[in-house]
Every structure is written in C-alpha cells, then in structure tokens.
Amino acid sequence: MSSFYGVELKSRLLLGTSRYPSPAVLERAVKASGAEVVTVSLRRESGAGKAGQAFWSLIQSMGVRVLPNTAGCHSVKEAVTTAHMARELFETPWIKLEVIGEADTLQPDVFGLVEAARILSEDGFEVFPYTTEDLVVAERLVEAGCRVLMPWGAPIGSARGLNNVYGLRSMRAHFPDIPLVVDAGLGVPSHAAAAMELGYDAVLLNTAVAEAGDPVEMARAFALGVEAGRAAYLAQPMEPRDMAVPSTPVIGKAALGD
Amino acid sequence: MRIFLNDDMHEVSPGTLAAALETLGFGGRKIATAVNGRFVAAAARPRTDLADGDRIEVVAPMQGG
C-alpha cells in the first residue's frame, strides 16, 4: 500500500470530477471506480449561483477525500493564491499543483512549478505536482518539499497514453521511495495497466472516464486495469527478448521427420 | 463606492469585505476570497476594509480534473 503524505489508500485510481454528463453519472462513476480520492477545483460564482454549493454537497455525500487542483493557473502567483483559497474551501493541505506553461499542450511550466511548490511546501501544503518525466525537475521538486510526484502520461485530455515509457521507467528507478502517480493523458484501461506495470503507485485520470460513451462502465474498466497492472508489477514480469524460445519442451518430441 | 466582484462592477457602501459579501448575496456561502490578487481568509474578511476600485474574486467548489 502506498502512502500519500501519510494517508494510506486502498485504491490506486484517483479520479477527476469534471466533464461528466450529469452529477448522477459522476456519482456512479466514482463508486464504480473504487476511487477514494477525487480531484476538485474552484471557479467564480455569483451571489445568485448555487452550482458550487450543490457540487460540494454531492462530493461530501460520497465520503471520498478531495484533492483540489490549481488548474488553469499560468503563474506562480495565481497558483499560490488559488492553493490558499482551495485549502480554506476544501479544508485540506493537499493540493494538485498545476502551473501551465504552454496553451496547446497544457505542458507544465516546470520552473514556475518548482518555485510554487517550494512556497507552498514551506507554508504547510502537501503538494502533488503535475510535472513532466524530467528527472532534474523531479529532483528539484523533491528538494522543494514534494513527497509525491505526478508526471504526465501525455497532454491533459489527449487520451494518448504513455508518450515516454522510457522516461517514466527511469523516473520510477530514480525515485524508488517517492510515491509516483501518472497524471493526465490516459485514454483506455490498458494505458493505466501499463503505468502500473512500470511500478507506478497510482494513476490519476478524468476525461477518459467522463467522456466515454458509458462513464460508469469505463470507470469500472479502469479500476480493473489498475488492479491488473499492479498485480503484474508485483508478479515481476519476464524480460522481453529478441528471439523466440519454445514454450513447449523440445526434449521427448516424437521423431517423425525423414 | 465602486468595487469589482468577479469583474462585475457593484456600488456598495464603504465597509469591510464581509459586509460587501453579505450585501451581494454571499452570506453563509461556502466560498473563498481574494482582494486585488491576494488571498483573504474567511476569518480576516470582517477586518478587511475595501477601497474604491478594489477587485474581489469569489470562488466556490467546482468540478476539476
């Protein structure tokens, strides 16, 4: 079992709450996924608006832990202020820290990310940084106080899977004791299974479930993928090799040739 | 005086952030606030005086990924 800032989770699937067809489908998808942590965000609300309050009541009724994000923040200042607002609103020191650096790929601004992570860690936040698989950036994040790292699989919402398996494998090898979560870019359960087979502690996804034809069934499928990938990792997969090796013994084969 | 709440202009009596939020319908709501880009904790709202032209951000829980 992996520990995220001292919190032990049975489920290795963290699920986003955005883009579902309805609150009822969201609720059923979360249940089907078995997720114990869901990501949430903050947005402007008017005095007459009630959407935020209704959403919060729904989340509370699910009995899950929340991981607020700083989605959409493009500067350190924005991200830090948003984190403070989230900590008060959701009553948790956890923050999924996003500092976006590039509009088309939503690639993290890793320089701003490290700076914001340091500011927030020193202020008592428990930071889950949305980062790339760059090892040097990851080192800086750990130095800044991060005790979880969340490299992207692929750009957010792209459903491309693991773009850089080598990089993700290197990261796992380089940080054997830091909980690692593949965050973003997963499209199908086999992507999640592949991340888990690399030894990742968990995956975080949203759009792949929310925008599936049947989000509830896809949530269940991802839960199975995560479970299968984790079991495979623990079972120590064999190494790939270039040449065939017969699985049926050759010794004792009947001599039937000319 | 004029303040801007989530970019919309409002005329309010001079006073605190807490008073302005009450006037504008946010009383008792689960919200977080910032004034001119700086976070203002709920406990600090009653002692945070607003000035003409202040820009207030009010956010609530929302779906996120």
XYZ file of C-alpha atoms in Angstrom:
323
model
C 0.000 0.000 0.000
C 1.309 3.427 -0.924
C 1.287 6.370 1.435
C 0.439 9.838 0.174
C 1.608 12.258 2.840
C 0.831 9.670 5.498
C -2.537 8.667 4.038
C -2.809 5.018 3.036
C -5.107 4.373 0.103
C -6.512 1.013 -0.937
C -7.466 2.229 -4.404
C -4.682 3.205 -6.773
C -7.017 5.135 -9.044
C -7.557 8.846 -8.434
C -10.480 10.230 -10.410
C -11.358 13.688 -11.675
C -14.871 15.056 -11.328
C -15.126 17.191 -14.466
C -16.942 16.772 -17.786
C -19.459 14.086 -16.738
C -22.859 14.113 -18.422
C -24.596 14.696 -15.079
C -23.924 14.733 -11.334
C -25.700 11.381 -11.059
C -23.333 9.793 -13.586
C -20.359 11.321 -11.782
C -21.519 9.807 -8.522
C -21.996 6.359 -10.050
C -18.659 6.534 -11.881
C -16.782 7.386 -8.702
C -18.424 4.458 -6.969
C -17.678 2.084 -9.854
C -14.034 3.199 -9.958
C -13.497 2.488 -6.282
C -11.561 5.766 -6.070
C -11.006 7.102 -2.589
C -9.643 10.421 -3.849
C -11.293 12.744 -6.357
C -9.896 15.935 -7.782
C -11.864 19.149 -7.490
C -11.362 22.771 -8.423
C -12.517 26.320 -7.784
C -14.331 28.676 -10.062
C -16.014 32.021 -9.804
C -19.560 32.026 -8.532
C -22.110 34.833 -8.389
C -24.243 35.705 -5.409
C -27.222 34.017 -7.050
C -25.306 30.950 -8.233
C -25.794 27.675 -6.443
C -23.768 25.251 -8.599
C -20.735 25.251 -6.343
C -22.719 24.547 -3.208
C -24.634 21.728 -4.880
C -21.432 20.165 -6.184
C -19.822 20.348 -2.774
C -22.815 18.665 -1.136
C -22.586 15.854 -3.694
C -18.867 15.313 -3.076
C -19.367 15.279 0.669
C -22.117 12.695 0.340
C -19.726 10.336 -1.471
C -17.393 10.044 1.506
C -14.241 10.489 -0.587
C -11.124 12.519 0.088
C -10.631 15.555 -2.168
C -7.506 16.688 -3.958
C -8.071 20.298 -5.070
C -6.207 21.495 -8.126
C -4.843 24.787 -9.400
C -5.993 24.064 -12.952
C -5.766 26.938 -15.368
C -3.105 28.828 -13.424
C -0.321 30.164 -15.619
C 1.785 31.932 -12.995
C 3.282 31.169 -9.607
C 1.247 33.941 -8.000
C -2.024 32.659 -9.422
C -1.254 29.097 -8.383
C -0.221 30.041 -4.851
C -3.281 32.232 -4.297
C -5.551 29.525 -5.718
C -3.920 26.950 -3.422
C -4.666 29.123 -0.394
C -8.277 29.517 -1.468
C -8.545 25.766 -2.010
C -7.048 24.932 1.379
C -9.624 27.044 3.129
C -12.552 25.955 0.995
C -11.867 22.218 0.999
C -10.224 22.073 4.421
C -7.227 20.041 3.263
C -3.500 20.733 2.962
C -3.414 18.624 -0.215
C -3.014 20.498 -3.474
C -2.579 19.215 -7.002
C -0.247 21.904 -8.208
C -0.550 22.882 -11.856
C 1.350 25.785 -13.345
C 0.615 25.675 -17.038
C 3.334 26.841 -19.378
C 2.020 26.177 -22.849
C -1.547 26.600 -24.061
C -1.705 23.933 -26.787
C -0.209 21.040 -24.841
C -1.006 22.286 -21.314
C 2.606 21.375 -20.594
C 3.655 22.358 -17.096
C 5.859 25.408 -16.614
C 8.350 23.402 -14.597
C 10.309 26.468 -13.475
C 7.181 28.075 -12.022
C 6.103 24.697 -10.676
C 9.261 24.265 -8.599
C 9.009 27.819 -7.262
C 5.335 27.448 -6.341
C 5.972 24.020 -4.807
C 8.647 25.496 -2.556
C 6.451 28.395 -1.436
C 3.508 26.124 -0.708
C 5.528 23.355 0.989
C 7.092 25.908 3.318
C 3.581 27.090 4.136
C 2.432 23.632 5.206
C 0.810 22.453 1.995
C 1.188 18.833 0.877
C 1.934 19.279 -2.788
C 1.084 16.850 -5.595
C 2.932 18.480 -8.511
C 1.714 17.902 -12.069
C 5.068 17.661 -13.816
C 6.910 16.083 -16.707
C 9.116 12.991 -16.518
C 12.245 15.195 -16.391
C 14.461 13.791 -13.623
C 16.188 17.062 -12.822
C 12.882 18.863 -12.383
C 11.702 15.959 -10.244
C 14.798 16.286 -8.040
C 14.104 19.996 -7.611
C 10.503 19.267 -6.658
C 11.629 16.799 -4.015
C 14.139 19.353 -2.714
C 11.281 21.871 -2.601
C 9.374 19.560 -0.261
C 7.211 17.416 -2.535
C 6.708 13.867 -1.235
C 4.634 12.782 -4.229
C 5.409 13.313 -7.916
C 2.860 13.241 -10.702
C 4.425 13.066 -14.174
C 2.161 13.318 -17.181
C 1.485 10.308 -19.379
C 0.556 12.598 -22.250
C -1.062 16.034 -22.590
C -4.201 16.514 -20.491
C -7.315 15.147 -22.168
C -5.382 13.730 -25.137
C -6.024 10.010 -24.482
C -2.621 9.207 -25.981
C -1.434 7.005 -23.138
C 2.198 6.846 -22.055
C 4.161 9.020 -24.504
C 7.522 8.336 -22.927
C 7.686 4.912 -21.343
C 11.453 5.104 -21.084
C 11.253 8.396 -19.196
C 8.596 7.102 -16.837
C 10.578 3.916 -16.201
C 13.686 5.979 -15.466
C 11.718 8.086 -13.039
C 10.493 5.010 -11.178
C 14.046 3.684 -10.951
C 15.407 7.050 -9.839
C 12.807 7.622 -7.112
C 12.126 4.193 -5.610
C 10.787 5.659 -2.367
C 8.659 8.555 -3.632
C 5.031 7.788 -4.469
C 4.640 8.319 -8.212
C 1.341 8.911 -9.961
C 0.856 9.075 -13.722
C -1.409 12.059 -14.137
C -3.069 13.010 -17.403
C -3.259 11.710 -20.935
C -4.627 8.222 -20.296
C -7.317 7.091 -22.691
C -8.075 3.421 -22.092
C -7.571 0.966 -19.226
C -4.560 -0.642 -20.917
C -2.753 2.712 -20.563
C -3.426 2.623 -16.836
C -2.316 -1.000 -16.641
C 0.913 -0.108 -18.457
C 1.644 2.654 -15.940
C 1.033 0.288 -13.062
C 3.209 -2.409 -14.654
C 6.068 0.119 -14.554
C 5.684 0.182 -10.795
C 3.806 3.437 -10.500
C 1.886 3.791 -7.277
C -1.318 5.117 -8.836
C -2.864 6.844 -11.827
C -4.989 9.960 -11.974
C -7.461 10.386 -14.796
C -10.623 12.216 -15.642
C -11.599 12.730 -19.281
C -11.135 9.091 -20.331
C -13.913 8.129 -17.945
C -16.089 11.239 -18.112
C -16.238 11.360 -21.910
C -16.617 7.635 -22.518
C -19.898 6.506 -24.028
C -20.654 4.820 -20.707
C -18.633 6.580 -17.998
C -19.730 4.225 -15.234
C -18.641 1.106 -17.117
C -15.393 2.801 -18.151
C -14.711 3.677 -14.516
C -15.081 0.005 -13.647
C -12.833 -0.960 -16.559
C -10.113 1.431 -15.396
C -10.326 0.022 -11.879
C -9.730 -3.457 -13.324
C -6.852 -2.154 -15.476
C -5.173 -0.570 -12.481
C -5.610 -3.713 -10.428
C -4.262 -5.923 -13.210
C -1.251 -3.686 -13.800
C -0.385 -3.555 -10.127
C -0.705 -7.324 -9.745
C 1.513 -7.809 -12.795
C 4.167 -5.478 -11.374
C 4.203 -7.388 -8.097
C 4.393 -10.672 -10.015
C 7.668 -9.478 -11.650
C 7.155 -9.681 -15.429
C 9.725 -11.542 -17.520
C 12.207 -9.528 -19.567
C 11.472 -9.135 -23.289
C 13.959 -10.808 -25.646
C 14.602 -10.671 -29.355
C 14.466 -14.346 -30.313
C 11.776 -16.950 -29.898
C 12.030 -19.521 -27.137
C 9.686 -22.505 -27.465
C 7.326 -22.735 -24.568
C 6.687 -26.433 -25.217
C 9.682 -28.636 -24.262
C 11.678 -29.963 -27.220
C 13.071 -32.918 -25.311
C 10.950 -36.001 -25.787
C 9.374 -34.773 -29.000
C 8.474 -37.635 -31.318
C 10.971 -38.121 -34.176
C 8.672 -38.052 -37.186
C 10.877 -36.424 -39.824
C 12.617 -38.087 -42.736
C -18.023 53.267 -3.744
C -17.395 51.065 -6.756
C -15.910 47.600 -6.418
C -15.415 44.863 -8.979
C -16.543 41.373 -7.970
C -15.503 38.696 -10.451
C -15.109 41.546 -12.963
C -18.653 42.863 -12.472
C -18.944 46.381 -11.075
C -21.060 46.934 -7.964
C -21.887 50.030 -5.919
C -21.554 49.287 -2.208
C -21.330 51.343 0.963
C -17.816 51.809 2.314
C -17.039 48.963 4.678
C -15.449 45.566 5.025
C -15.181 42.636 2.646
C -17.518 40.668 4.912
C -20.168 43.397 4.703
C -19.891 43.649 0.917
C -20.240 39.866 0.527
C -23.324 39.866 2.733
C -24.862 42.678 0.681
C -24.158 40.880 -2.580
C -25.783 37.608 -1.562
C -22.834 35.521 -0.376
C -23.778 35.362 3.299
C -23.268 31.896 4.764
C -21.987 30.500 1.479
C -19.024 28.149 1.041
C -16.685 30.477 -0.810
C -13.079 31.622 -0.800
C -11.980 35.178 -1.482
C -9.120 37.293 -2.731
C -8.784 41.055 -2.953
C -6.557 42.536 -5.630
C -4.982 39.138 -6.207
C -4.227 38.424 -2.552
C -5.963 35.653 -0.636
C -8.178 36.878 2.199
C -9.118 34.152 4.675
C -12.701 33.934 5.903
C -11.622 34.951 9.390
C -9.992 38.099 8.019
C -12.969 39.311 5.967
C -14.637 41.271 8.823
C -11.441 43.281 9.361
C -10.559 43.758 5.687
C -11.659 47.250 4.625
C -12.400 47.738 0.961
C -11.332 50.738 -1.073
C -12.863 52.255 -4.176
C -11.839 50.237 -7.230
C -10.883 47.088 -5.326
C -11.061 43.878 -7.342
C -12.588 40.971 -5.443
C -12.523 37.358 -6.511
C -15.119 34.986 -5.094
C -14.796 31.290 -5.886
C -16.757 28.193 -4.932
C -16.147 24.436 -5.226
C -16.302 23.207 -8.800
C -15.650 20.050 -10.796
C -11.984 19.538 -11.614
C -9.564 17.059 -13.107
